[in-house]
CSV table of C-alpha atoms in Angstrom, one decimal:
chain,number,residue,atom,x,y,z
A,230,ASN,CA,2.4,38.7,13.5
A,231,LYS,CA,3.5,39.7,17.0
A,232,GLU,CA,4.7,43.2,16.1
A,233,VAL,CA,2.6,46.0,17.6
A,234,GLU,CA,4.8,48.7,16.1
A,235,GLU,CA,5.2,50.4,12.7
A,236,ASP,CA,7.8,52.7,11.1
A,237,ARG,CA,10.8,51.2,12.9
A,238,ILE,CA,14.5,51.8,12.4
A,239,THR,CA,16.2,48.9,10.6
A,240,VAL,CA,19.6,47.6,11.9
A,241,ALA,CA,22.2,47.5,9.1
A,242,GLN,CA,24.1,44.4,10.4
A,243,PRO,CA,21.9,42.6,13.0
A,244,ILE,CA,23.5,40.1,15.2
A,245,THR,CA,20.5,37.8,14.9
A,246,GLN,CA,17.6,37.6,12.4
A,247,ASP,CA,15.0,38.1,15.1
A,248,ARG,CA,16.4,41.5,16.1
A,249,THR,CA,16.6,43.5,12.8
A,250,MET,CA,14.9,46.6,14.1
A,251,ILE,CA,15.5,49.1,16.9
A,252,ARG,CA,12.5,49.2,19.1
A,253,LYS,CA,10.1,52.2,19.5
A,254,SER,CA,8.3,50.7,22.4
A,255,LEU,CA,8.9,48.4,25.4
A,256,VAL,CA,5.5,46.7,24.9
A,257,ASN,CA,6.7,43.9,22.7
A,258,SER,CA,9.5,43.0,25.1
A,259,LEU,CA,6.9,42.8,28.0
A,260,LEU,CA,4.5,40.7,26.0
A,261,GLU,CA,7.2,38.3,24.8
A,262,PHE,CA,8.3,37.9,28.4
A,263,LEU,CA,4.7,37.1,29.5
A,264,GLU,CA,4.4,34.6,26.6
A,265,ASP,CA,7.7,32.9,27.7
A,266,ASN,CA,6.4,32.7,31.3
A,267,LYS,CA,2.8,31.9,30.7
A,268,HIS,CA,3.3,28.6,32.6
A,269,GLU,CA,4.1,30.6,35.8
A,270,GLU,CA,1.5,31.3,38.5
A,271,LEU,CA,-0.8,34.3,38.1
A,272,PRO,CA,-1.0,37.2,38.6
A,273,GLN,CA,2.2,38.2,36.9
A,274,LYS,CA,3.3,41.8,37.2
A,275,ILE,CA,6.4,43.0,35.3
A,276,PHE,CA,8.0,46.3,34.2
A,277,GLU,CA,10.9,47.6,32.2
A,278,ILE,CA,12.8,50.8,31.9
A,279,GLY,CA,14.9,51.2,28.7
A,280,ASP,CA,15.8,53.2,25.7
A,281,VAL,CA,13.9,53.3,22.4
A,282,ALA,CA,14.6,55.2,19.2
A,283,TYR,CA,12.6,57.2,16.7
A,284,ILE,CA,13.4,58.4,13.2
A,285,ASP,CA,14.3,62.1,13.5
A,286,GLU,CA,15.5,63.7,10.2
A,287,SER,CA,16.6,66.9,12.1
A,288,ALA,CA,19.1,64.9,14.2
A,289,GLU,CA,22.7,64.4,13.1
A,290,THR,CA,22.3,60.6,13.4
A,291,LYS,CA,18.7,60.8,11.9
A,292,MET,CA,17.3,59.2,15.0
A,293,ARG,CA,16.4,60.3,18.5
A,294,THR,CA,16.8,58.1,21.6
A,295,VAL,CA,14.4,58.4,24.5
A,296,LYS,CA,13.8,56.7,27.9
A,297,LYS,CA,10.6,54.8,28.5
A,298,LEU,CA,9.0,52.9,31.4
A,299,ALA,CA,6.4,50.2,30.7
A,300,ALA,CA,4.6,47.8,33.0
A,301,ALA,CA,2.1,45.0,32.3
A,302,MET,CA,-0.1,42.7,34.4
A,303,VAL,CA,-1.7,39.4,33.4
A,304,SER,CA,-4.3,37.7,35.5
A,305,SER,CA,-7.6,36.0,35.1
A,306,ASN,CA,-9.5,39.2,36.0
A,307,ALA,CA,-7.2,42.0,34.9
A,308,ASN,CA,-9.1,44.9,33.4
A,309,TYR,CA,-9.0,48.6,32.4
A,310,THR,CA,-9.9,49.8,35.9
A,311,ASP,CA,-6.8,48.1,37.4
A,312,ILE,CA,-4.3,49.8,35.1
A,313,LYS,CA,-6.1,53.1,35.3
A,314,ALA,CA,-5.9,53.0,39.1
A,315,ILE,CA,-2.2,52.1,39.0
A,316,VAL,CA,-1.3,55.0,36.7
A,317,GLU,CA,-3.5,57.5,38.6
A,318,SER,CA,-2.1,56.4,42.0
A,319,PHE,CA,1.5,56.7,40.8
A,320,THR,CA,1.1,60.2,39.3
A,321,SER,CA,-1.0,61.6,42.3
A,322,ASN,CA,1.4,60.1,44.9
A,323,MET,CA,4.3,61.8,43.1
A,324,GLY,CA,2.4,65.1,43.2
A,325,PHE,CA,1.8,65.3,39.4
A,326,GLU,CA,-1.3,66.4,37.6
A,327,MET,CA,-2.5,64.2,34.8
A,328,ASN,CA,-4.5,65.2,31.7
A,329,ILE,CA,-6.3,62.1,30.4
A,330,THR,CA,-7.8,61.9,26.8
A,331,ASP,CA,-9.4,59.1,24.8
A,332,SER,CA,-7.1,56.9,22.9
A,333,ASN,CA,-7.4,55.0,19.6
A,334,ASN,CA,-4.4,52.8,20.2
A,335,SER,CA,-5.1,49.7,18.2
A,336,ILE,CA,-3.4,47.3,20.6
A,337,PHE,CA,-6.2,48.0,23.2
A,338,ILE,CA,-9.9,47.2,23.3
A,339,PRO,CA,-11.7,50.3,22.0
A,340,GLY,CA,-13.1,52.4,24.9
A,341,ARG,CA,-10.8,50.6,27.4
A,342,CYS,CA,-7.7,52.7,26.9
A,343,ALA,CA,-6.5,56.3,27.4
A,344,ASP,CA,-3.6,58.6,26.6
A,345,PHE,CA,-2.2,60.9,29.3
A,346,GLU,CA,0.1,63.8,29.8
A,347,VAL,CA,1.7,64.6,33.2
A,348,THR,CA,2.6,68.1,34.3
A,349,THR,CA,4.2,69.4,37.4
A,350,THR,CA,4.8,72.8,38.9
A,351,ASP,CA,8.2,71.6,40.2
A,352,ASP,CA,10.8,73.5,38.2
A,353,LYS,CA,13.5,71.1,39.6
A,354,LEU,CA,12.0,68.1,37.7
A,355,PRO,CA,14.1,67.9,34.5
A,356,PHE,CA,11.5,66.0,32.4
A,357,THR,CA,7.9,65.7,31.5
A,358,PHE,CA,6.1,62.5,30.5
A,359,THR,CA,3.4,61.3,28.3
A,360,GLY,CA,1.9,57.8,27.9
A,361,TYR,CA,-1.0,55.5,27.4
A,362,TYR,CA,-2.6,52.7,29.3
A,363,GLY,CA,-5.3,50.1,28.7
A,364,GLU,CA,-6.6,46.6,28.4
A,365,LEU,CA,-5.1,44.6,25.5
A,366,HIS,CA,-7.3,43.7,22.6
A,367,PRO,CA,-8.1,39.9,22.5
A,368,GLU,CA,-6.4,39.7,19.1
A,369,VAL,CA,-3.1,40.9,20.5
A,370,ILE,CA,-3.4,38.5,23.4
A,371,THR,CA,-3.9,35.7,20.9
A,372,ASN,CA,-1.0,36.8,18.8
A,373,PHE,CA,1.3,36.4,21.8
A,374,ASP,CA,-0.3,33.1,22.7
A,375,LEU,CA,-1.5,34.4,26.0
A,376,GLU,CA,-4.6,32.9,27.7
A,377,TYR,CA,-5.7,35.7,30.2
A,378,PRO,CA,-6.4,39.4,30.1
A,379,VAL,CA,-3.4,41.7,30.0
A,380,VAL,CA,-3.3,45.4,31.0
A,381,LEU,CA,-0.4,47.7,30.5
A,382,PHE,CA,1.0,51.2,30.4
A,383,GLU,CA,3.9,52.8,28.7
A,384,VAL,CA,5.4,56.2,29.6
A,385,GLU,CA,7.9,58.3,27.5
A,386,PHE,CA,10.1,60.8,29.4
A,387,SER,CA,11.1,64.0,27.6
A,388,GLN,CA,13.6,66.7,28.6
A,389,LYS,CA,11.9,70.0,29.6
A,390,GLU,CA,12.6,72.7,27.0
């Protein structure tokens, strides 16, 4: 099973049988891309910005759409320190403060992942963002038929209230 998501929105009339759900995360797309391109030279570094949807009973459509950014890297020596440095460098270079907490995200190796929330004092910035990063669990790497370590992060942007 290649899915790393649960509680997804089902499409009533899907165009193809392999796309019967609306995605909640960009992670599967990145991992499928890496799987399709595993014959290419390493390291491979990819990203995607896109919309995802969540069930939201309070919304008129019963779902809420949000923008996400995700990036992944596969290499023979990719590790948690690499992705942590990328996320911390990005947020600090943008002038943001980041609050990091331990994560129990099952797609990652326990102890080699984190959740984060980014805050800014700039009132002109129309959004905030939260996310996670880490080193993929070997079981997930195997499920996607990958041969080398993978690190990734995903960020969800939210409108300021």
